[in-house]
Each structure stands twice: as structure tokens, then as C-alpha cells.
Coordinates of C-alpha atoms (C1' of nucleotides) in Angstrom, one line a residue:
Chain A
M1 CA -23.6 10.9 -32.1
S2 CA -24.4 10.7 -35.8
L3 CA -27.1 12.3 -38.0
P4 CA -30.3 10.3 -38.5
G5 CA -29.8 7.9 -41.4
R6 CA -26.1 8.0 -41.3
P7 CA -24.0 5.3 -39.8
E8 CA -22.1 6.2 -36.7
P9 CA -18.3 5.7 -37.1
R10 CA -17.5 3.2 -34.4
H11 CA -15.6 -0.1 -34.1
L12 CA -16.2 -3.4 -32.5
R13 CA -15.4 -4.0 -28.9
G14 CA -12.1 -5.7 -28.5
F15 CA -10.8 -4.7 -31.9
R16 CA -8.4 -2.0 -32.6
D17 CA -7.2 0.6 -35.2
L18 CA -3.5 0.8 -35.3
F19 CA -1.4 3.6 -36.7
G20 CA 2.1 4.2 -37.9
A21 CA 4.4 3.6 -35.1
A22 CA 2.4 0.8 -33.4
L23 CA 2.5 -1.1 -36.7
T24 CA 6.2 -0.4 -37.4
S25 CA 7.2 -1.8 -34.0
R26 CA 5.0 -4.9 -34.5
R27 CA 6.5 -5.5 -37.9
R28 CA 10.0 -5.2 -36.4
M29 CA 9.1 -7.8 -33.7
I30 CA 7.7 -10.2 -36.2
D31 CA 10.8 -9.8 -38.4
T32 CA 13.0 -10.6 -35.5
L33 CA 11.0 -13.7 -34.5
V34 CA 10.8 -15.0 -38.0
S35 CA 14.6 -14.7 -38.3
V36 CA 15.0 -16.8 -35.2
Y37 CA 12.5 -19.4 -36.5
E38 CA 14.3 -19.5 -39.9
R39 CA 17.6 -20.0 -38.3
Y40 CA 16.2 -23.2 -36.9
G41 CA 15.0 -24.3 -40.2
F42 CA 11.3 -23.6 -40.1
T43 CA 9.5 -22.6 -43.3
A44 CA 6.8 -20.2 -43.8
L45 CA 3.0 -21.2 -44.0
E46 CA -0.1 -19.0 -44.5
T47 CA -3.6 -20.2 -44.3
P48 CA -6.9 -18.4 -44.5
A49 CA -8.4 -16.6 -41.5
L50 CA -11.7 -18.4 -42.1
E51 CA -12.2 -22.1 -41.7
Y52 CA -15.0 -24.6 -41.5
V53 CA -16.1 -24.7 -37.9
D54 CA -15.7 -28.5 -37.6
V55 CA -12.1 -28.2 -38.9
L56 CA -11.5 -25.7 -36.0
G57 CA -12.9 -28.4 -33.8
K58 CA -15.5 -26.2 -32.1
F59 CA -18.6 -28.3 -32.3
L60 CA -20.1 -29.4 -29.0
P61 CA -20.7 -33.1 -28.9
E62 CA -24.4 -32.9 -29.5
A63 CA -25.1 -29.5 -30.7
D64 CA -25.5 -28.2 -34.3
S65 CA -24.1 -24.8 -33.7
P66 CA -20.6 -23.7 -32.8
Q67 CA -19.4 -23.4 -29.3
G68 CA -19.0 -20.0 -27.8
G69 CA -15.7 -18.2 -28.0
I70 CA -15.3 -18.0 -31.8
F71 CA -16.8 -15.7 -34.4
A72 CA -18.9 -17.9 -36.7
F73 CA -21.6 -17.6 -39.3
R74 CA -23.2 -19.8 -42.0
D75 CA -21.9 -19.4 -45.5
E76 CA -23.9 -19.5 -48.6
N77 CA -24.4 -23.2 -48.4
S78 CA -25.5 -23.0 -44.8
D79 CA -22.2 -24.5 -43.5
W80 CA -20.8 -23.2 -40.3
V81 CA -17.6 -21.2 -40.9
G82 CA -15.6 -19.3 -38.3
L83 CA -12.6 -17.2 -37.8
R84 CA -9.6 -19.1 -36.6
Y85 CA -8.9 -18.7 -32.8
D86 CA -5.3 -20.0 -33.1
L87 CA -2.9 -21.2 -35.6
T88 CA -2.6 -24.8 -34.6
A89 CA -6.0 -26.0 -35.7
P90 CA -5.4 -24.7 -39.2
L91 CA -1.9 -26.4 -39.1
S92 CA -3.5 -29.8 -38.2
R93 CA -5.9 -29.4 -41.1
V94 CA -3.0 -28.6 -43.5
I95 CA -1.1 -31.8 -42.3
A96 CA -4.1 -33.9 -43.0
E97 CA -5.0 -32.2 -46.3
Y98 CA -1.5 -32.5 -47.8
P99 CA -0.3 -36.0 -47.0
E100 CA 2.6 -35.6 -49.4
L101 CA 4.3 -32.9 -47.1
P102 CA 7.6 -34.2 -45.9
R103 CA 7.6 -35.2 -42.3
P104 CA 8.6 -34.0 -39.9
F105 CA 6.9 -30.9 -41.2
R106 CA 8.3 -27.8 -39.7
R107 CA 6.6 -24.5 -40.3
Y108 CA 6.2 -21.1 -38.8
Q109 CA 3.2 -18.9 -39.2
V110 CA 2.3 -15.3 -38.2
G111 CA -1.1 -13.8 -38.3
P112 CA -4.2 -12.5 -36.6
V113 CA -6.4 -14.8 -34.6
F114 CA -9.8 -14.1 -33.3
R115 CA -11.6 -14.9 -30.0
A116 CA -15.1 -13.9 -29.0
E117 CA -14.3 -13.5 -25.3
K118 CA -14.3 -10.6 -22.9
P119 CA -11.5 -8.1 -23.7
G120 CA -9.3 -7.0 -20.9
P121 CA -6.2 -4.8 -20.4
G122 CA -3.9 -6.0 -23.2
R123 CA -6.4 -8.6 -24.3
Y124 CA -8.1 -8.1 -27.6
R125 CA -10.6 -10.1 -29.7
E126 CA -8.2 -9.9 -32.7
F127 CA -4.5 -10.3 -32.0
H128 CA -1.4 -11.6 -33.6
Q129 CA 0.3 -14.9 -32.9
C130 CA 3.7 -16.0 -34.1
D131 CA 3.8 -19.8 -34.1
F132 CA 6.3 -22.5 -34.9
D133 CA 5.6 -26.3 -34.8
T134 CA 7.3 -29.6 -35.6
V135 CA 4.7 -32.1 -36.7
G136 CA 5.7 -35.8 -37.0
S137 CA 8.5 -36.0 -34.5
A138 CA 8.1 -37.7 -31.1
S139 CA 11.7 -36.8 -30.2
P140 CA 12.3 -35.0 -27.0
L141 CA 14.9 -33.2 -29.1
A142 CA 12.1 -31.3 -30.7
D143 CA 10.8 -30.3 -27.3
A144 CA 14.2 -29.2 -26.2
E145 CA 14.4 -27.2 -29.4
V146 CA 11.2 -25.4 -28.6
C147 CA 12.7 -24.3 -25.3
G148 CA 15.7 -23.1 -27.0
I149 CA 13.8 -21.2 -29.6
L150 CA 11.5 -19.5 -27.1
S151 CA 14.7 -18.4 -25.1
D152 CA 16.5 -17.3 -28.2
A153 CA 13.5 -15.3 -29.4
M154 CA 13.3 -13.4 -26.2
E155 CA 16.8 -12.4 -26.3
A156 CA 16.7 -11.5 -30.0
L157 CA 14.1 -9.1 -29.0
G158 CA 16.4 -7.5 -26.5
I159 CA 14.9 -8.9 -23.4
P160 CA 17.9 -9.5 -21.2
R161 CA 18.6 -13.0 -19.7
G162 CA 17.0 -12.9 -16.2
S163 CA 14.2 -10.7 -17.3
Y164 CA 12.4 -13.6 -18.7
I165 CA 12.3 -17.4 -18.0
V166 CA 11.1 -20.4 -19.9
R167 CA 9.2 -22.7 -17.6
V168 CA 8.7 -26.3 -18.4
S169 CA 6.6 -29.1 -17.0
D170 CA 5.1 -32.4 -18.3
R171 CA 1.5 -33.5 -18.3
K172 CA 2.6 -37.1 -18.1
V173 CA 4.3 -36.2 -14.8
L174 CA 1.2 -34.6 -13.4
N175 CA -0.9 -37.6 -14.5
G176 CA 1.5 -39.8 -12.7
I177 CA 1.2 -37.7 -9.5
L178 CA -2.6 -37.9 -9.8
E179 CA -2.5 -41.6 -10.5
R180 CA -0.3 -42.3 -7.5
A181 CA -2.6 -40.1 -5.3
G182 CA -5.7 -42.0 -6.5
V183 CA -7.2 -38.8 -8.0
R184 CA -9.4 -39.5 -10.9
S185 CA -12.7 -38.2 -12.4
D186 CA -15.6 -40.4 -11.5
D187 CA -19.5 -40.3 -11.5
A188 CA -19.3 -38.1 -8.4
D189 CA -17.3 -35.4 -10.3
P190 CA -16.7 -36.2 -13.9
N191 CA -14.5 -33.0 -14.2
R192 CA -12.3 -33.7 -11.1
V193 CA -9.0 -33.9 -12.9
L194 CA -9.8 -30.8 -14.9
T195 CA -10.6 -28.9 -11.7
V196 CA -7.4 -30.0 -10.2
M197 CA -5.4 -28.7 -13.3
R198 CA -7.2 -25.5 -13.2
A199 CA -6.4 -25.1 -9.5
I200 CA -2.7 -25.7 -10.2
D201 CA -2.8 -23.2 -13.1
K202 CA -3.8 -20.6 -10.8
M203 CA -0.9 -20.8 -8.6
D204 CA 0.7 -17.6 -9.7
R205 CA -2.4 -15.6 -8.9
I206 CA -3.8 -17.1 -5.7
S207 CA -0.7 -18.8 -4.4
L208 CA -0.4 -22.0 -2.5
P209 CA -3.1 -21.5 0.1
G210 CA -5.6 -20.6 -2.5
V211 CA -4.7 -23.6 -4.6
R212 CA -5.1 -25.7 -1.4
D213 CA -8.6 -24.4 -1.0
L214 CA -9.5 -25.1 -4.6
L215 CA -8.2 -28.7 -4.3
G216 CA -10.4 -29.1 -1.3
A217 CA -13.7 -27.5 -0.5
G218 CA -13.3 -24.5 -2.8
R219 CA -12.8 -20.8 -2.2
V220 CA -14.6 -17.5 -2.2
D221 CA -12.8 -14.6 -3.8
E222 CA -12.8 -11.0 -2.7
S223 CA -15.9 -10.2 -4.8
G224 CA -17.8 -12.8 -3.0
D225 CA -17.8 -15.2 -6.0
P226 CA -17.5 -18.8 -5.0
T227 CA -15.4 -21.3 -6.9
R228 CA -16.2 -24.9 -6.5
G229 CA -13.3 -27.0 -5.3
A230 CA -12.1 -30.5 -6.4
R231 CA -13.1 -32.0 -3.1
L232 CA -9.9 -34.1 -2.7
T233 CA -9.0 -35.9 0.5
P234 CA -6.3 -34.2 2.7
A235 CA -3.8 -36.9 1.7
Q236 CA -4.5 -36.3 -1.9
I237 CA -4.1 -32.6 -1.4
E238 CA -0.8 -33.1 0.4
A239 CA 0.5 -35.3 -2.3
I240 CA -0.1 -32.6 -5.0
V241 CA 1.3 -29.8 -2.8
R242 CA 4.4 -31.9 -2.3
Y243 CA 4.7 -32.0 -6.0
L244 CA 4.1 -28.3 -6.5
E245 CA 6.8 -27.5 -4.0
V246 CA 9.5 -29.6 -5.6
S247 CA 12.7 -27.6 -6.0
R248 CA 13.0 -25.6 -9.3
S249 CA 16.5 -24.0 -9.0
D250 CA 18.3 -27.0 -10.3
R251 CA 17.0 -29.2 -13.1
P252 CA 18.7 -32.6 -12.1
A253 CA 17.5 -32.1 -8.5
H254 CA 14.0 -31.5 -9.7
L255 CA 14.2 -34.6 -11.8
R256 CA 15.3 -36.7 -8.8
E257 CA 12.5 -35.4 -6.7
I258 CA 9.7 -35.8 -9.1
G259 CA 11.1 -39.2 -10.0
S260 CA 10.6 -40.4 -6.5
L261 CA 7.1 -38.9 -6.3
V262 CA 5.9 -40.7 -9.4
A263 CA 7.7 -44.0 -8.9
G264 CA 5.6 -46.8 -9.8
S265 CA 3.4 -44.9 -12.2
A266 CA 4.2 -45.8 -15.8
V267 CA 3.0 -42.6 -17.3
G268 CA 4.7 -40.6 -14.6
E269 CA 8.0 -42.3 -15.2
E270 CA 7.6 -41.7 -18.9
G271 CA 7.1 -38.0 -18.3
V272 CA 10.3 -37.9 -16.0
A273 CA 12.2 -39.6 -18.7
E274 CA 11.1 -37.0 -21.3
L275 CA 12.1 -34.1 -19.1
A276 CA 15.4 -35.8 -18.4
R277 CA 16.2 -35.9 -22.2
I278 CA 15.2 -32.3 -22.5
D279 CA 17.5 -31.3 -19.7
E280 CA 20.2 -33.4 -21.3
C281 CA 19.9 -31.6 -24.7
L282 CA 19.7 -28.1 -23.0
A283 CA 22.7 -28.7 -20.8
K284 CA 24.7 -29.9 -23.7
V285 CA 24.2 -26.5 -25.5
G286 CA 24.6 -24.5 -22.3
Y287 CA 21.0 -23.5 -21.6
G288 CA 21.0 -23.3 -17.8
V289 CA 18.4 -22.5 -15.3
D290 CA 18.8 -18.8 -15.9
R291 CA 17.0 -19.6 -19.2
V292 CA 14.9 -22.7 -18.8
V293 CA 13.6 -24.2 -15.5
F294 CA 11.4 -27.1 -14.6
D295 CA 8.3 -25.8 -12.8
P296 CA 5.3 -28.1 -11.9
T297 CA 2.8 -25.2 -11.8
V298 CA 2.9 -24.9 -15.6
V299 CA -0.2 -26.6 -16.9
R300 CA -1.5 -24.6 -19.9
G301 CA -4.5 -24.9 -22.0
L302 CA -5.6 -27.9 -20.1
A303 CA -7.0 -29.6 -23.1
Y304 CA -4.9 -30.9 -25.9
Y305 CA -1.4 -31.1 -24.5
T306 CA -0.1 -34.5 -23.9
G307 CA 3.5 -34.2 -22.8
P308 CA 5.9 -31.4 -22.1
V309 CA 4.4 -28.0 -21.8
F310 CA 6.2 -24.6 -22.0
E311 CA 5.5 -21.1 -20.8
V312 CA 7.6 -17.9 -21.2
E313 CA 7.2 -15.5 -18.3
L314 CA 8.5 -12.0 -18.1
T315 CA 9.9 -11.7 -14.7
F316 CA 10.4 -7.9 -14.3
E317 CA 7.8 -5.8 -12.6
V318 CA 6.4 -2.4 -13.7
K319 CA 4.4 0.3 -12.1
D320 CA 1.1 1.1 -13.8
E321 CA -0.6 4.5 -14.0
T322 CA -1.9 4.1 -10.4
G323 CA 1.6 3.2 -9.1
A324 CA 0.6 -0.3 -8.3
T325 CA 3.2 -3.0 -9.2
R326 CA 2.2 -5.3 -12.0
R327 CA 3.8 -8.3 -13.7
F328 CA 3.2 -9.2 -17.3
G329 CA 3.3 -12.9 -16.8
S330 CA 3.0 -15.3 -19.6
V331 CA 3.9 -13.9 -23.1
A332 CA 4.4 -17.2 -24.9
G333 CA 3.7 -20.9 -24.5
G334 CA 3.5 -24.2 -26.1
G335 CA 3.7 -27.9 -25.7
R336 CA 3.5 -31.3 -27.2
Y337 CA 0.1 -32.4 -28.7
D338 CA 0.2 -35.9 -30.0
D339 CA -3.5 -36.2 -30.6
L340 CA -4.4 -33.1 -32.5
V341 CA -4.2 -34.4 -36.0
E342 CA -5.8 -37.7 -35.0
R343 CA -9.3 -36.4 -35.6
F344 CA -8.5 -35.9 -39.3
L345 CA -6.3 -38.9 -39.9
G346 CA -7.5 -41.4 -37.4
Q347 CA -4.1 -42.1 -36.2
K348 CA -1.8 -40.3 -33.8
L349 CA 0.8 -37.9 -35.2
P350 CA 3.3 -36.5 -32.6
A351 CA 3.7 -32.8 -32.7
T352 CA 5.2 -30.0 -30.6
G353 CA 5.6 -26.3 -30.9
G354 CA 5.3 -22.8 -29.4
S355 CA 3.4 -19.7 -29.9
I356 CA 4.4 -16.1 -29.0
G357 CA 1.7 -13.5 -28.3
V358 CA 3.0 -10.6 -30.4
D359 CA 0.6 -8.0 -29.1
R360 CA 1.0 -8.8 -25.5
L361 CA 4.8 -9.0 -25.8
L362 CA 4.8 -5.7 -27.6
A363 CA 2.9 -4.0 -24.7
A364 CA 5.3 -5.4 -22.2
L365 CA 8.4 -4.3 -24.2
S366 CA 7.1 -0.8 -24.5
V367 CA 7.3 -0.6 -20.8
L368 CA 10.9 -2.2 -20.6
A369 CA 12.2 0.1 -23.3
P370 CA 9.8 2.9 -24.0
A371 CA 9.9 4.0 -27.5
P372 CA 12.0 7.2 -27.8
A373 CA 9.8 10.2 -28.4
G374 CA 11.9 11.3 -31.3
R375 CA 10.9 12.0 -34.8
M376 CA 10.6 9.6 -37.8
P377 CA 14.4 9.3 -38.5
G378 CA 15.2 10.5 -42.0
S379 CA 11.9 12.1 -43.0
V380 CA 11.9 15.2 -45.1
M381 CA 9.1 17.4 -46.2
V382 CA 9.5 20.0 -49.0
L383 CA 7.2 23.0 -48.3
V384 CA 5.4 25.0 -50.9
L385 CA 5.9 28.7 -50.3
H386 CA 3.7 29.7 -53.2
P387 CA 1.3 27.9 -55.5
S388 CA 3.4 28.9 -58.5
L389 CA 6.5 27.2 -56.9
A390 CA 4.6 23.9 -56.2
G391 CA 6.3 22.3 -59.2
E392 CA 9.7 23.3 -58.0
S393 CA 8.9 21.6 -54.6
F394 CA 7.6 18.6 -56.3
A395 CA 10.7 18.2 -58.4
L396 CA 12.9 18.7 -55.3
A397 CA 11.1 16.0 -53.4
H398 CA 11.7 13.6 -56.3
E399 CA 15.3 14.5 -56.4
L400 CA 15.7 13.7 -52.8
R401 CA 14.0 10.3 -53.2
T402 CA 16.2 9.4 -56.0
A403 CA 19.1 10.1 -53.6
G404 CA 17.5 7.6 -51.2
L405 CA 15.9 10.0 -48.8
A406 CA 12.3 9.6 -47.6
A407 CA 10.9 12.8 -48.9
E408 CA 7.5 14.2 -49.6
V409 CA 6.1 17.4 -50.9
F410 CA 3.5 19.2 -48.8
L411 CA 0.2 18.3 -50.3
G412 CA -2.3 20.3 -48.2
K413 CA -3.2 23.9 -48.3
G414 CA -2.4 26.6 -45.9
S415 CA 0.2 29.2 -45.0
L416 CA 3.8 28.4 -44.3
R417 CA 3.0 28.6 -40.7
N418 CA 0.5 25.9 -41.2
Q419 CA 2.8 23.9 -43.2
M420 CA 5.4 24.1 -40.5
K421 CA 3.0 23.0 -37.8
Y422 CA 1.7 20.1 -39.9
A423 CA 5.3 18.9 -40.5
D424 CA 5.9 19.2 -36.8
D425 CA 2.7 17.3 -35.9
R426 CA 3.6 14.6 -38.4
G427 CA 7.0 14.0 -36.7
I428 CA 8.9 15.0 -39.8
R429 CA 12.6 15.5 -39.1
C430 CA 13.6 18.2 -41.6
V431 CA 11.8 20.7 -43.8
V432 CA 13.1 22.2 -47.1
L433 CA 12.0 25.6 -48.2
V434 CA 12.4 27.0 -51.8
G435 CA 10.9 30.4 -52.1
E436 CA 11.5 33.3 -54.4
D437 CA 14.5 34.3 -52.5
E438 CA 16.1 30.9 -52.7
L439 CA 15.2 30.4 -56.3
K440 CA 16.8 33.7 -57.2
A441 CA 19.9 32.9 -55.3
G442 CA 20.2 29.3 -56.4
T443 CA 19.9 28.1 -52.8
V444 CA 17.6 26.2 -50.5
S445 CA 16.7 26.6 -46.9
V446 CA 16.8 23.6 -44.7
K447 CA 15.4 23.4 -41.1
D448 CA 15.9 20.7 -38.6
L449 CA 12.6 20.5 -36.7
Q450 CA 13.9 18.3 -34.0
L451 CA 16.9 20.5 -33.1
G452 CA 14.7 23.6 -33.6
G453 CA 12.2 22.3 -31.1
E454 CA 14.9 21.9 -28.6
L455 CA 16.4 25.3 -29.2
A456 CA 12.9 26.9 -29.0
R457 CA 12.9 26.2 -25.3
E458 CA 15.7 28.7 -24.7
V459 CA 13.9 31.5 -26.7
Q460 CA 11.6 33.8 -24.9
S461 CA 10.7 36.6 -27.2
R462 CA 9.0 36.3 -30.5
E463 CA 11.5 38.8 -32.1
T464 CA 14.5 36.6 -31.2
W465 CA 12.7 33.5 -32.4
K466 CA 12.0 35.1 -35.8
R467 CA 15.4 36.7 -36.2
E468 CA 17.5 33.8 -35.3
R469 CA 15.6 31.0 -37.1
P470 CA 17.1 28.3 -34.9
A471 CA 18.3 25.2 -36.6
Q472 CA 17.8 26.6 -40.1
V473 CA 20.5 27.1 -42.8
T474 CA 20.4 28.4 -46.3
V475 CA 22.8 26.5 -48.5
P476 CA 23.6 26.3 -52.3
R477 CA 21.2 24.0 -53.9
A478 CA 24.0 21.5 -54.8
D479 CA 24.6 21.2 -51.0
L480 CA 21.1 20.2 -50.2
I481 CA 21.6 16.5 -49.9
P482 CA 24.8 16.6 -47.8
T483 CA 23.2 19.1 -45.6
L484 CA 20.2 16.8 -45.0
R485 CA 22.4 14.0 -44.3
S486 CA 24.5 15.9 -41.8
M487 CA 21.2 16.7 -40.0
G488 CA 20.7 13.0 -39.4
T489 CA 18.3 12.0 -42.0
S490 CA 18.8 8.5 -43.3
S491 CA 17.4 6.6 -46.2
T492 CA 14.8 4.8 -44.0
R493 CA 11.8 5.8 -42.0
Chain B
rG1 C1' -21.2 -15.7 -17.4
rC2 C1' -21.3 -13.5 -12.1
rA3 C1' -20.3 -9.1 -8.9
rG4 C1' -19.0 -4.0 -7.9
rC5 C1' -18.0 1.0 -9.8
rC6 C1' -18.7 4.5 -13.9
rG7 C1' -21.0 7.1 -18.7
rU8 C1' -21.4 15.6 -19.1
rA9 C1' -17.3 19.2 -25.5
rG10 C1' -11.9 15.7 -29.4
rC11 C1' -9.3 14.5 -24.3
rU12 C1' -9.3 14.9 -18.6
rC13 C1' -13.1 16.4 -15.5
rA14 C1' -16.4 20.2 -12.5
rG15 C1' -21.6 20.8 -12.0
rU16 C1' -23.9 22.4 -4.4
rU17 C1' -30.2 19.9 -1.0
rG18 C1' -33.7 18.9 -8.6
rG19 C1' -34.1 25.7 -10.4
rC20 C1' -32.4 31.0 -15.7
rU21 C1' -29.3 30.3 -22.1
rA22 C1' -24.5 23.4 -19.0
rG23 C1' -18.8 25.2 -17.3
rA24 C1' -13.1 24.8 -16.8
rG25 C1' -8.2 23.1 -18.4
rC26 C1' -5.9 21.0 -22.4
rG27 C1' -6.5 20.3 -27.7
rC28 C1' -8.6 22.5 -32.3
rC29 C1' -9.5 27.0 -35.7
rU30 C1' -8.6 32.5 -36.7
rG31 C1' -5.8 36.8 -35.8
rA32 C1' -1.5 39.9 -33.6
rC33 C1' 3.0 37.7 -37.0
rU34 C1' 3.2 40.5 -45.1
rG35 C1' 8.1 33.6 -45.7
rU36 C1' 8.6 29.9 -40.3
rG37 C1' 6.5 24.6 -35.9
rG38 C1' 7.7 26.9 -29.8
rA39 C1' 6.1 30.9 -26.2
rU40 C1' 2.6 35.1 -25.2
rC41 C1' -2.0 37.7 -26.0
rA42 C1' -7.1 38.3 -28.2
rG43 C1' -11.2 36.0 -30.4
rG44 C1' -14.0 31.6 -32.2
rA45 C1' -16.0 26.7 -33.2
rG46 C1' -17.6 22.4 -30.6
rG47 C1' -22.4 19.3 -26.1
rU48 C1' -30.4 17.0 -28.0
rC49 C1' -25.4 15.8 -20.4
rG50 C1' -24.8 7.3 -23.4
rA51 C1' -30.3 5.6 -25.5
rG52 C1' -35.4 5.1 -24.0
rG53 C1' -39.2 5.6 -20.5
rG54 C1' -41.1 7.5 -15.7
rU55 C1' -41.7 11.1 -11.2
rU56 C1' -42.0 16.6 -11.0
rC57 C1' -44.3 23.2 -12.3
rA58 C1' -39.0 22.1 -13.4
rA59 C1' -34.2 16.4 -14.3
rG60 C1' -27.1 16.5 -16.1
rU61 C1' -29.1 15.8 -10.9
rC62 C1' -34.3 11.2 -8.5
rC63 C1' -36.5 6.0 -10.2
rC64 C1' -36.8 1.9 -14.0
rC65 C1' -34.8 -0.5 -18.2
rC66 C1' -31.4 -1.0 -22.1
rC67 C1' -26.6 0.0 -24.3
rG68 C1' -21.4 1.0 -23.5
rG69 C1' -16.8 1.3 -20.5
rC70 C1' -13.6 -0.1 -16.2
rU71 C1' -12.2 -3.4 -12.2
rG72 C1' -12.3 -8.2 -9.9
rU73 C1' -13.7 -13.3 -10.7
rA74 C1' -15.1 -17.6 -13.8
rC75 C1' -14.1 -19.7 -18.6
rC76 C1' -10.1 -19.7 -22.2
rA77 C1' -9.1 -24.2 -27.6

RNA sequence: GCAGCCGUAGCUCAGUUGGCUAGAGCGCCUGACUGUGGAUCAGGAGGUCGAGGGUUCAAGUCCCCCCGGCUGUACCA
């Protein structure tokens, strides 16, 4: 679509250009999340988008090039560098690189991360995460705090209680269940445990019968694509299913049930004890099952989590363009990862935290509370009726800004008609006109474009439209600012 | 990665069994309207039909391949 020899303007798949309103609402969301994190005492951290690939932890055991999934290249010294795919790997690097940091180290971080994977609806290759982590604390209080923060964050964003839920599980409990059922990876299937966890993770999509198939022989989806199963014995499958069906509506009851299922497994009992402490803390501050539930189907990430794992799900349903019902599912997650800093320090350092997917959450919220189609509140444009009056308009715009209004002078070229249309297209709330008439009379004309647009619907004939000049007033110049304020302009955009 | 569907103006699409200069609606520009965004009317700009190759007298239409998009699925630190 471009001329020969000229580059075609285009952008990378899975990347986006974002304009005004989208960025404004993202910034607002981030501000809200940060205020919650700061209320819990976390401090800000920023790290580079680019890291050495071995720092990111993305080298395959016996390969000299990075694993797929990240954007990577060789730097001027031929070292592999790559764009970060999350904010946790850079955090673990910071912990190891600055041993003088006070521990527990508690930081939040917001920023873009990059993943070289297939984009989908609401899934991009560059997206923003908003993380908080406590590094250097093994206390379940830290985990309970993560649950509380995730819950508080959702409500601070205006998501009503009941429209979201924080789901919590513990990897140690799952390990205990597998241990008691005799499920382990071996030579016949070195990835068996991994396959089992993947199967459980799919619970929300394929439901229990599908999970059963994946624990056993495998299943074939509607496109005819086969997925290999974990090939467990019927008794093992039943043991896992019993765990997945444990009650979730009551945390103490859940603890009793899983407690009996893992009895005799040291790791399992340890996990139950952790969850019990979390429940105790949450109950003490009144976070009931309308905010945080224990749910064995939460697995997450599958790789580095070592203890409690968290997931925030939006529970309301929406209709998409085709009228089909859709759920947003997971918008945030987290968990305890006691091994992550070990690869730098050679010793375990307990850590736990959470991560909120800003862009995904933003997409969900735009459905829950669609942005009002109104104009930028408090925006004023001073039009230029004649080139010789441009200086007058320029000065007027400055005067408005000095008074705290968001005002600009029309900088393009074109007739008044064009200027009105431009202001309308831009979403400007009010326009100010100073022409010869006004100048002579010591007045200004002010038009409320929003109100005018509403009134225009009543007007049929061009003559009436012109004669009545809906939503427009001419006032003494001294009354300009009060007039604008009465029209609903404020000092912010 | 695998599978299925789809690529025609800025956008949404139509285009009969291959057949003159490829159409519509919306949007955009200009004018009716000399100082007014809406509405109405009139006119206008804009497409080597995703790229390349092949079959044919003739290809937007048929075949091959590549690229891109959508959907499902797998993977997801």
C-alpha cells in the first residue's frame, strides 16, 4: 500500500497504538492500584525493560539461544539480551544485586512486559502489569496480605463485592494429594505431575468430565486436536477428583476436608497449615468468602510457585458482539515463590506477591461501566474568526489557562464552520468566539458544544438552526470565565 | 505449534455459471450557507480487488504458494 522505496506505515502484530482516552483511563487505574499498594507500605521500583536473557532465566538447559516466548537479540558484545516477560524476574535480579536492601523488601512496580506469543482477544504482546511483592518473608501473614490487597484493589477500582472473587489454593496441598495417591513422574512419563496440574488448571474451560479425560487417556477437542492424558489409574483419578470437589463455600470446612485428604503426607499437612493461618488472618479482619475463597482448581503458572497461589476472577458475565455470553475470567494472580532468587544467591529466599493485568482488567471494566460518551470535561477552544484577530484569541486562551481552565487556541486553518467541526470532532466542551462584533462591543460569544449537540436534535430547518444559535450566549468579556464555569468546564481534562 | 474460516475504497460489505472503464452505505473533501459543529441537497476525491506465480482469448472470480487476519486448541515463565 505504499509507494516503491517508501516504508509502509504499519505496526507489529500484537502491539498497539493507544490514544487519549484509553491512556487516560489506564493511568487512572494505575493510580488507583498504586494508592492501594502504598497504603500497605510498598515502595516504588523501576527497572529496565531490557535484561540479559540468563537473568530472565530463559535459557534452555543445553541450548545457547533463548527459549521461545521472549523477544531477544544479541547486543554489541554478542550477549543475548531480551525484553522482560514479567516483573518478577527483574525483581529477583534486584534482590540479588543489592544485598544491602532491607529485608523483607516490599516493592510495587508498574510497567510494560513483552511476550512473543500468539495474540488473542484482549491478549497483546506488550501489556502492562502492576505487581507487588514481599521478598524475604516466609510468614503466612504476607500471603494473607496478598489476598487482602487483591481484594482491596478490585473494590478500589469500583468492582462491587460479588462481582469478583479471590481464589486461593496451595501447591503443597496438591503435592500432598498427589503423594498420597501415588502420582509421580517417572521414566514412563517424566512430565506426569506437570500434565496433572495442567489438567486441573483447565477446570474452568472443560469442566470436570474433561479434566477426568485429561487425567486418564486424554481427550480430543471439537477441532479434532488430541491432547495426551496423564494416564493415571482410576483410583488415582478418583483421589484427585475428590480433592477438586471439596467444598468451597466455607473456608474452615474446606480446611477440614482437605486436611483429611492429605493426612499422613508431611508436605500436604504443611500446606493445610499455611492455608489455615491465611484463613485465620483474613477472618480476623473480616474478609469472608464473599471476597476470598479456597478453591483447589487454582494451579497457576505451573512452574515456580511453591506454596499458596492466588487468582482473581471477575464473576460477572457479558454479552459480546455476537450476543454470546462470555466471562472475563482471571484478571490478576500471584503466589509464593520461595526458590526464585535461589539461582542468583544459591540459597532460598521466601517471597510472595501478586500481579494485576492492567490492560485485561481495563477491557473488562469498560464493559461493566462503559465510558460515558461525553466530551472531555472542561475543555475550551478559542476560535479564530479572522487572521488579524489571531493574537486576540491567543491572548484569550492564555487568560483562561491562567484562570485554571484547559484552553487552547485554534491552530489550524479553515472557515469558522471548519473550526466548529474540528472542535466538535475533538470532543471540546466549549468554544469561545471573538470576532469584530464582539471586539467592538467588548463582549465574547461562548457556545456549549455538548448542549448544542443535544438541542440540535430538535431543530429541523436550517433557518431556525442559524437564527437561534442554540446553547450560545454573548456576554461581557469580564463575564467570560464565570460563564464557562457555569457551563460545566472545570480545571482538569 | 496444529486445525478450520477469511483477505475487494479510511470503515462495513456487494460483486451472478470467469466477460466492457470494479459498486453501495457510512466516513472524508467542496459548495448551497458572506461569522457557527447537527439536518437536507448537489458535486468530488479515494481501489495495480493482500503479494507472487499459473490456467485462459479473458481472472476480483479457478489452481498453487507465500503473507496477513479471525476462531478453536496446545503452550504460557
